[in-house]
PDB file of C-alpha atoms in Angstrom:
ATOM      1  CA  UNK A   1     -26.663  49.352 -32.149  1.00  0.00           C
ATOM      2  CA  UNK A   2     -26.836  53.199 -32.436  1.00  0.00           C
ATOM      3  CA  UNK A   3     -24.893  53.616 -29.104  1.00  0.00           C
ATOM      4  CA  UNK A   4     -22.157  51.617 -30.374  1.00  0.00           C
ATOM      5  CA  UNK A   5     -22.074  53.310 -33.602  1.00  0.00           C
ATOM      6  CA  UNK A   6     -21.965  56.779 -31.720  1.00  0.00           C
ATOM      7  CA  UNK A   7     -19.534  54.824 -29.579  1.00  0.00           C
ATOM      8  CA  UNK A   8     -17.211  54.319 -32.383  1.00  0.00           C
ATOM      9  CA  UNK A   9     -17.241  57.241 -33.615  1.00  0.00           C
ATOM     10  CA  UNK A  10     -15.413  58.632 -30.905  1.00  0.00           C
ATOM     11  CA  UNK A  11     -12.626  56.139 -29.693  1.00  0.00           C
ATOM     12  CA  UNK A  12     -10.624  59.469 -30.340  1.00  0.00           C
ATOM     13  CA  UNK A  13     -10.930  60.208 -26.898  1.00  0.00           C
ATOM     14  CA  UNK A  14     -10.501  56.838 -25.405  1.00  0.00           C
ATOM     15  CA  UNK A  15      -6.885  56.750 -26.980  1.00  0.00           C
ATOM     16  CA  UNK A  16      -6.478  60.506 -25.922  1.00  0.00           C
ATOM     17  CA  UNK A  17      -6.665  59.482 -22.051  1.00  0.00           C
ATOM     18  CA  UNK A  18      -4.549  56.580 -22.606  1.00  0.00           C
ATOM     19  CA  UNK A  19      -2.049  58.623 -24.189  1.00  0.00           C
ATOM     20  CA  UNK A  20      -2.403  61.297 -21.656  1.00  0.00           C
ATOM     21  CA  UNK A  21       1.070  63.488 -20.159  1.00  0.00           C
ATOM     22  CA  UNK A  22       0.849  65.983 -18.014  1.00  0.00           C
ATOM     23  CA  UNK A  23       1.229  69.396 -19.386  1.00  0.00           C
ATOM     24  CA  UNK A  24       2.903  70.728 -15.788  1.00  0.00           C
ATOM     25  CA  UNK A  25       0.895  74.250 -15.806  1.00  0.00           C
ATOM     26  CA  UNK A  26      -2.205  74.353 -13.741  1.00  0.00           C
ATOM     27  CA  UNK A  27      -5.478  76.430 -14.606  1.00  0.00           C
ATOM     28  CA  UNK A  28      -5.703  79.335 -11.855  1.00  0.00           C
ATOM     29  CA  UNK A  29      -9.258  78.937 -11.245  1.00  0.00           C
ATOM     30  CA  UNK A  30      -9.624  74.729 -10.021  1.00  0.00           C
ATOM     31  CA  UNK A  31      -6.242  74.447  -9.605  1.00  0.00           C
ATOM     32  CA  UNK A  32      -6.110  71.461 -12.328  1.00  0.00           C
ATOM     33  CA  UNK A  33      -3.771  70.363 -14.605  1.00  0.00           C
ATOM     34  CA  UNK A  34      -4.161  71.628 -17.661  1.00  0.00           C
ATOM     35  CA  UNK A  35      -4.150  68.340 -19.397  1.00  0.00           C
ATOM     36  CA  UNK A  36      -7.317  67.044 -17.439  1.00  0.00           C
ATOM     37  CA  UNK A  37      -9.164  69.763 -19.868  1.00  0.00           C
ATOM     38  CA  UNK A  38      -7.797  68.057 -23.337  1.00  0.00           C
ATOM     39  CA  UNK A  39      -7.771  64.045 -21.929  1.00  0.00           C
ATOM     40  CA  UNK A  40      -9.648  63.528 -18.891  1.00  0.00           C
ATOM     41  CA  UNK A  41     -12.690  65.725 -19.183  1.00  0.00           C
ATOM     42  CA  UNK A  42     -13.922  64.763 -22.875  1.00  0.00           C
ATOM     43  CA  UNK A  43     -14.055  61.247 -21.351  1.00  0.00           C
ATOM     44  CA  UNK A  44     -15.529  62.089 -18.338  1.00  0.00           C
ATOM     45  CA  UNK A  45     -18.522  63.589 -20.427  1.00  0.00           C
ATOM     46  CA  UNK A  46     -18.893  60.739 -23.239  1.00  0.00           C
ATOM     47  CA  UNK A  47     -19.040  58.655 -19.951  1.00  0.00           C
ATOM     48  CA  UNK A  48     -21.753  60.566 -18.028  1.00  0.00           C
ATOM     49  CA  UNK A  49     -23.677  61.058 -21.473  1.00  0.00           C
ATOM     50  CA  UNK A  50     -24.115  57.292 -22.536  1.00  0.00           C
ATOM     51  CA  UNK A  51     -24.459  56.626 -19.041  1.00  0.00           C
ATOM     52  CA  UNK A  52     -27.258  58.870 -18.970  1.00  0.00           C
ATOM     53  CA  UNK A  53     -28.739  57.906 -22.283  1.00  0.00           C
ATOM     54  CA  UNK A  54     -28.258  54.411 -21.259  1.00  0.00           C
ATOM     55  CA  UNK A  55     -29.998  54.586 -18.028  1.00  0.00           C
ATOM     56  CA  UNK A  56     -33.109  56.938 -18.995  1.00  0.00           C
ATOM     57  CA  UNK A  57     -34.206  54.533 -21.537  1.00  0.00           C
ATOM     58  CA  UNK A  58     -33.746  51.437 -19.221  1.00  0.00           C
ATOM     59  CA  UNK A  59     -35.942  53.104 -16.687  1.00  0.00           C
ATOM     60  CA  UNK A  60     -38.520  54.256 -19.721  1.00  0.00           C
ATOM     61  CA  UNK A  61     -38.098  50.341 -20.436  1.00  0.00           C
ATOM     62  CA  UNK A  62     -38.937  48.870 -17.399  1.00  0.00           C
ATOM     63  CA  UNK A  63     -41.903  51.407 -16.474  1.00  0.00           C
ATOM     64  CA  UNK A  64     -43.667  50.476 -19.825  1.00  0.00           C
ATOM     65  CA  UNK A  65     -43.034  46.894 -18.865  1.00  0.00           C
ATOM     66  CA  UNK A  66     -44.340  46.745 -15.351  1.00  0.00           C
ATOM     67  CA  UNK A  67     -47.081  48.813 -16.660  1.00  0.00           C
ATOM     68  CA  UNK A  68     -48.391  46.292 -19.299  1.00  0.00           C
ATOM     69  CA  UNK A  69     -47.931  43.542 -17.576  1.00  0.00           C
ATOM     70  CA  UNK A  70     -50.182  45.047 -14.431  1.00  0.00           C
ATOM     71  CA  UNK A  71     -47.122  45.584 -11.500  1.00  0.00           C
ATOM     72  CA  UNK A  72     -47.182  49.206 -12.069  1.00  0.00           C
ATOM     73  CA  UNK A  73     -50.444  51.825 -12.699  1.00  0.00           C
ATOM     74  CA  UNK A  74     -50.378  54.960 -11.906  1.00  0.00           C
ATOM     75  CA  UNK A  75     -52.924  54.990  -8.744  1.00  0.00           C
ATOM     76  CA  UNK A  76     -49.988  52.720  -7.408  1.00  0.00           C
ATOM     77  CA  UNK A  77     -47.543  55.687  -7.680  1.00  0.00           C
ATOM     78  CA  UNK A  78     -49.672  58.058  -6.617  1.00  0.00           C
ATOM     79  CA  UNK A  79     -50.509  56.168  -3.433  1.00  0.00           C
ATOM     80  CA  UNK A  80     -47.465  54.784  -3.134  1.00  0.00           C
ATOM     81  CA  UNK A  81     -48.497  51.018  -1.931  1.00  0.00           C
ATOM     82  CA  UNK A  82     -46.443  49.671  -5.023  1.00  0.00           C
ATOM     83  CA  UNK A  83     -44.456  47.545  -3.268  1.00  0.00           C
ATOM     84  CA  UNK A  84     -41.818  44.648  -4.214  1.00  0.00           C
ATOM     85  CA  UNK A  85     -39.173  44.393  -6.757  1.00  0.00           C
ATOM     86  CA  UNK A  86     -40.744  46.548  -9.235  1.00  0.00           C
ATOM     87  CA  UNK A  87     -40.442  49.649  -6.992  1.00  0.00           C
ATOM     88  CA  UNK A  88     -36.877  48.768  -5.937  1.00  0.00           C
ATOM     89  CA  UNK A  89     -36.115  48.234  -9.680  1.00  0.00           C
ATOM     90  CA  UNK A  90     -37.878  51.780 -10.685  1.00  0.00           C
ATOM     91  CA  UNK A  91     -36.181  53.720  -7.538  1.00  0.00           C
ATOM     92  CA  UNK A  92     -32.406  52.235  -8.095  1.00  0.00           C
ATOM     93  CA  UNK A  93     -32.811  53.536 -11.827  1.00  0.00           C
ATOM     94  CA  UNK A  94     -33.957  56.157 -10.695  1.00  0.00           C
ATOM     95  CA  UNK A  95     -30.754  56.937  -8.264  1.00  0.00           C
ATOM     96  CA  UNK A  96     -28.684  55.769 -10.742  1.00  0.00           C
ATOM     97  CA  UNK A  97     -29.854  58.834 -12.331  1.00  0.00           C
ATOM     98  CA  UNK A  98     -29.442  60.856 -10.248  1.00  0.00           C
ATOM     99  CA  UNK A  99     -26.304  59.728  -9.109  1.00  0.00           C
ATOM    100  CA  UNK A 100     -25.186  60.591 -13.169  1.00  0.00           C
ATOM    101  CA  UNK A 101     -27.020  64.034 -12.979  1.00  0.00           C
ATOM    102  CA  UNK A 102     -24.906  64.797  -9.816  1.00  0.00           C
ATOM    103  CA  UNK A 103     -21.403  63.701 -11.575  1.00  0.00           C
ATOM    104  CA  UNK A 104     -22.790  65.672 -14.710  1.00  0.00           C
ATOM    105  CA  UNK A 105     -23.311  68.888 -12.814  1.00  0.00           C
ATOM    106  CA  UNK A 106     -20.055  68.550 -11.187  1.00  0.00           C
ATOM    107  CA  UNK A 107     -18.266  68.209 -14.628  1.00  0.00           C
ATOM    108  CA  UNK A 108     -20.209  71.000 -16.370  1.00  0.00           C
ATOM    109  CA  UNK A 109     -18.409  73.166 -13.385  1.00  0.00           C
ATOM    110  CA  UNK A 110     -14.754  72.784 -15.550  1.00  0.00           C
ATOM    111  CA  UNK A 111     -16.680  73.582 -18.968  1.00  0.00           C
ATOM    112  CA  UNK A 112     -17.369  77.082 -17.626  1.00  0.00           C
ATOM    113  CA  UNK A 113     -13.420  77.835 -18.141  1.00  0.00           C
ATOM    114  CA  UNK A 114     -14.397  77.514 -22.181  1.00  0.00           C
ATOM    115  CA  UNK A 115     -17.011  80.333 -21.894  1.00  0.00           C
ATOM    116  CA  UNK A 116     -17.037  82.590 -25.016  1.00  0.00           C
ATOM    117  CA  UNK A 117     -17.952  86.017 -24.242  1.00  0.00           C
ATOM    118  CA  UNK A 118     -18.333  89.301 -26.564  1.00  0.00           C
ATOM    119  CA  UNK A 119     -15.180  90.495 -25.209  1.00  0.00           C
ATOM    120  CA  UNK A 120     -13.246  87.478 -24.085  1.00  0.00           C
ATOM    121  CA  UNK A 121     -13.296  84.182 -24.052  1.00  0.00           C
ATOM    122  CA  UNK A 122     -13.182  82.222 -20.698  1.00  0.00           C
ATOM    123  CA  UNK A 123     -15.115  82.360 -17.394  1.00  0.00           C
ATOM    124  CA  UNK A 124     -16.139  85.577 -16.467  1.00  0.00           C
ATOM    125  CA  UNK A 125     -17.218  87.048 -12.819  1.00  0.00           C
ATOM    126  CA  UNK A 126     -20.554  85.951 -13.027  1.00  0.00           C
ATOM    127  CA  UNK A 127     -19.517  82.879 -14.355  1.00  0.00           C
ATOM    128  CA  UNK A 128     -17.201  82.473 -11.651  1.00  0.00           C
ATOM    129  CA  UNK A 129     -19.104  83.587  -8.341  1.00  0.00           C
ATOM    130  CA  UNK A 130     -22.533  82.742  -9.730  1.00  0.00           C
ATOM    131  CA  UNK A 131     -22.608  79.735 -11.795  1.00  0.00           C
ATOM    132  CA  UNK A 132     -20.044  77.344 -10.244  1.00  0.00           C
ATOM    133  CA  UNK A 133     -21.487  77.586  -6.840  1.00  0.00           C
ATOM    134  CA  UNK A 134     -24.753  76.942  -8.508  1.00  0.00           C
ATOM    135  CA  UNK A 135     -23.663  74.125 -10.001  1.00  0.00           C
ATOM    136  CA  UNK A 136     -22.022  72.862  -7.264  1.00  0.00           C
ATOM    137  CA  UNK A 137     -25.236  73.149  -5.392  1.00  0.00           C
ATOM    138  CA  UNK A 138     -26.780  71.163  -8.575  1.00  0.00           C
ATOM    139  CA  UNK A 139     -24.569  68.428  -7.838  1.00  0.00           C
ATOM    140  CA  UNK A 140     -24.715  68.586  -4.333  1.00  0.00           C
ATOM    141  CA  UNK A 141     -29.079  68.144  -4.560  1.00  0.00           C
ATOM    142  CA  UNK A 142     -29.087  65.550  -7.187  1.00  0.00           C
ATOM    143  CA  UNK A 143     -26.860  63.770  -5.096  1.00  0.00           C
ATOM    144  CA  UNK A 144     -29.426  64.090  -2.185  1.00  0.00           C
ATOM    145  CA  UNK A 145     -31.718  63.493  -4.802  1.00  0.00           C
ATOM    146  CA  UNK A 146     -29.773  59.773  -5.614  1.00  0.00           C
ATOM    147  CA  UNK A 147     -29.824  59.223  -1.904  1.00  0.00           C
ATOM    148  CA  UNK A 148     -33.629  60.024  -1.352  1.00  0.00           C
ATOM    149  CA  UNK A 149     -34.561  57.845  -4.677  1.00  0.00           C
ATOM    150  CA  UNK A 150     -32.508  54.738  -2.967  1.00  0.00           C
ATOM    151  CA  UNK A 151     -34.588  55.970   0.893  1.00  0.00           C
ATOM    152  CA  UNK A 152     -37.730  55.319  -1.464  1.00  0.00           C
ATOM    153  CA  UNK A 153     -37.246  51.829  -2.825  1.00  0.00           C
ATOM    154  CA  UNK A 154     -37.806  50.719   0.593  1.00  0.00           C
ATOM    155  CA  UNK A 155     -39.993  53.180   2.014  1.00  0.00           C
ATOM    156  CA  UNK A 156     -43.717  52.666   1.980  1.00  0.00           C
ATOM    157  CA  UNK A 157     -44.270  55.716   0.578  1.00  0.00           C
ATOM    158  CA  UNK A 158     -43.098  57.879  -2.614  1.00  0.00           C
ATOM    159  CA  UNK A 159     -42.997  60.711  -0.933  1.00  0.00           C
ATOM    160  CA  UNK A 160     -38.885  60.585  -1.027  1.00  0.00           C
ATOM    161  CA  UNK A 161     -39.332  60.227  -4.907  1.00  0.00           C
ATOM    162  CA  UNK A 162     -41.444  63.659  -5.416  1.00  0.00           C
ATOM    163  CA  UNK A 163     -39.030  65.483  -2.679  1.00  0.00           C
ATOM    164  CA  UNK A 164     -36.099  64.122  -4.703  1.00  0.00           C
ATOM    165  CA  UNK A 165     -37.573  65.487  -8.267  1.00  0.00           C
ATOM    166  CA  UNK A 166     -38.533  68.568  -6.698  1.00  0.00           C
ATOM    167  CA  UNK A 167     -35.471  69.251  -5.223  1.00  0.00           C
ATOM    168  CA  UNK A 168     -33.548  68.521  -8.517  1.00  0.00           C
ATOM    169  CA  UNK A 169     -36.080  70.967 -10.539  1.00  0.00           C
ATOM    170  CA  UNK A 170     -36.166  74.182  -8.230  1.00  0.00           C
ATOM    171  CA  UNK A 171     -32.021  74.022  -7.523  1.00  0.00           C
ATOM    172  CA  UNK A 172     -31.855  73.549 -11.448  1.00  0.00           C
ATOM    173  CA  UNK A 173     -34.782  76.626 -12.452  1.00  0.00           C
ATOM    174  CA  UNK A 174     -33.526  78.490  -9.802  1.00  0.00           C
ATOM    175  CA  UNK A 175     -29.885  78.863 -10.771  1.00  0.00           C
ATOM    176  CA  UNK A 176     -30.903  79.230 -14.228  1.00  0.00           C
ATOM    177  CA  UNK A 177     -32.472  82.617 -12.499  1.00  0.00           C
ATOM    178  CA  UNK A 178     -29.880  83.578 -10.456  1.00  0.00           C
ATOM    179  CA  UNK A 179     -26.872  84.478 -12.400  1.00  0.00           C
TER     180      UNK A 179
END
């Protein structure tokens, strides 16, 4: 219920891209239209975010279940000889997520255009030549990181799982340190 309620609230945008014209003036910096900024990308994100929200309380979900009801303990992960549908269940949600953390990182590369600065507003040169090749490298590991969780559901270990997540973290700490 509280997803479709926050749902509702914004079938603004919905209409938006279904009402969407092309402004005919690109941005200089992606090369986009300039109406993919006002239609498309607001969509994109109220997408990715229920997606997200959607999918990390699934997973929460079904690890709770398959722990109560004995599939799942943690000596299982941690050796990794959890083995049949639960761990294919727990590593496709888990790509999923990725796969959504990938597409987020992507998109959060066209919000950097709406930077507000002390002097200006808009991307700067560090926002420019730091942070969207960061976050393109964001998207590009949690995509790795989707592909590594979907290696693991049939693997017979988890060590794809922990290289995935650690990817993911030290690409994500270490371009928050970079620019």
């Amino acid at each position: 219920r509280l997803v479709g309620f926050s749902a509702a609230n914004s079938w603004q945008n919905v209409w938006r891209w279904m009402n969407r014209v092309d402004f005919n003036a690109q941005d200089p910096v992606f090369m986009k239209d300039v109406s993919f900024y006002f239609f498309s990308l607001p969509l994109w994100r109220q997408i990715l975010q229920y997606g997200l929200t959607l999918c990390i309380l699934a997973l929460a979900g079904v690890v709770a279940l398959y722990y109560f009801k004995g599939v799942l303990s943690l000596a299982s992960l941690k050796s990794g000889s959890g083995k049949g549908r639960s761990r294919v269940h727990v590593s496709l949600l888990a790509a999923l997520i990725f796969l959504l953390l990938a597409a987020k990182a992507y998109l959060d590369r066209f919000e950097i255009l709406f930077g507000n600065h002390d002097v200006f507003s808009g991307a700067n040169y560090a926002d420019l030549h730091a942070r969207v090749p960061m976050l393109t490298v964001l998207a590009v590991a949690a995509f790795i990181g989707a592909l590594l969780w979907v290696y693991n559901a049939f693997a017979s270990k988890n060590k794809a799982a922990m290289v995935a997540v650690l990817l993911y973290f030290v690409v994500l700490f270490g371009g928050n340190l970079y620019p």
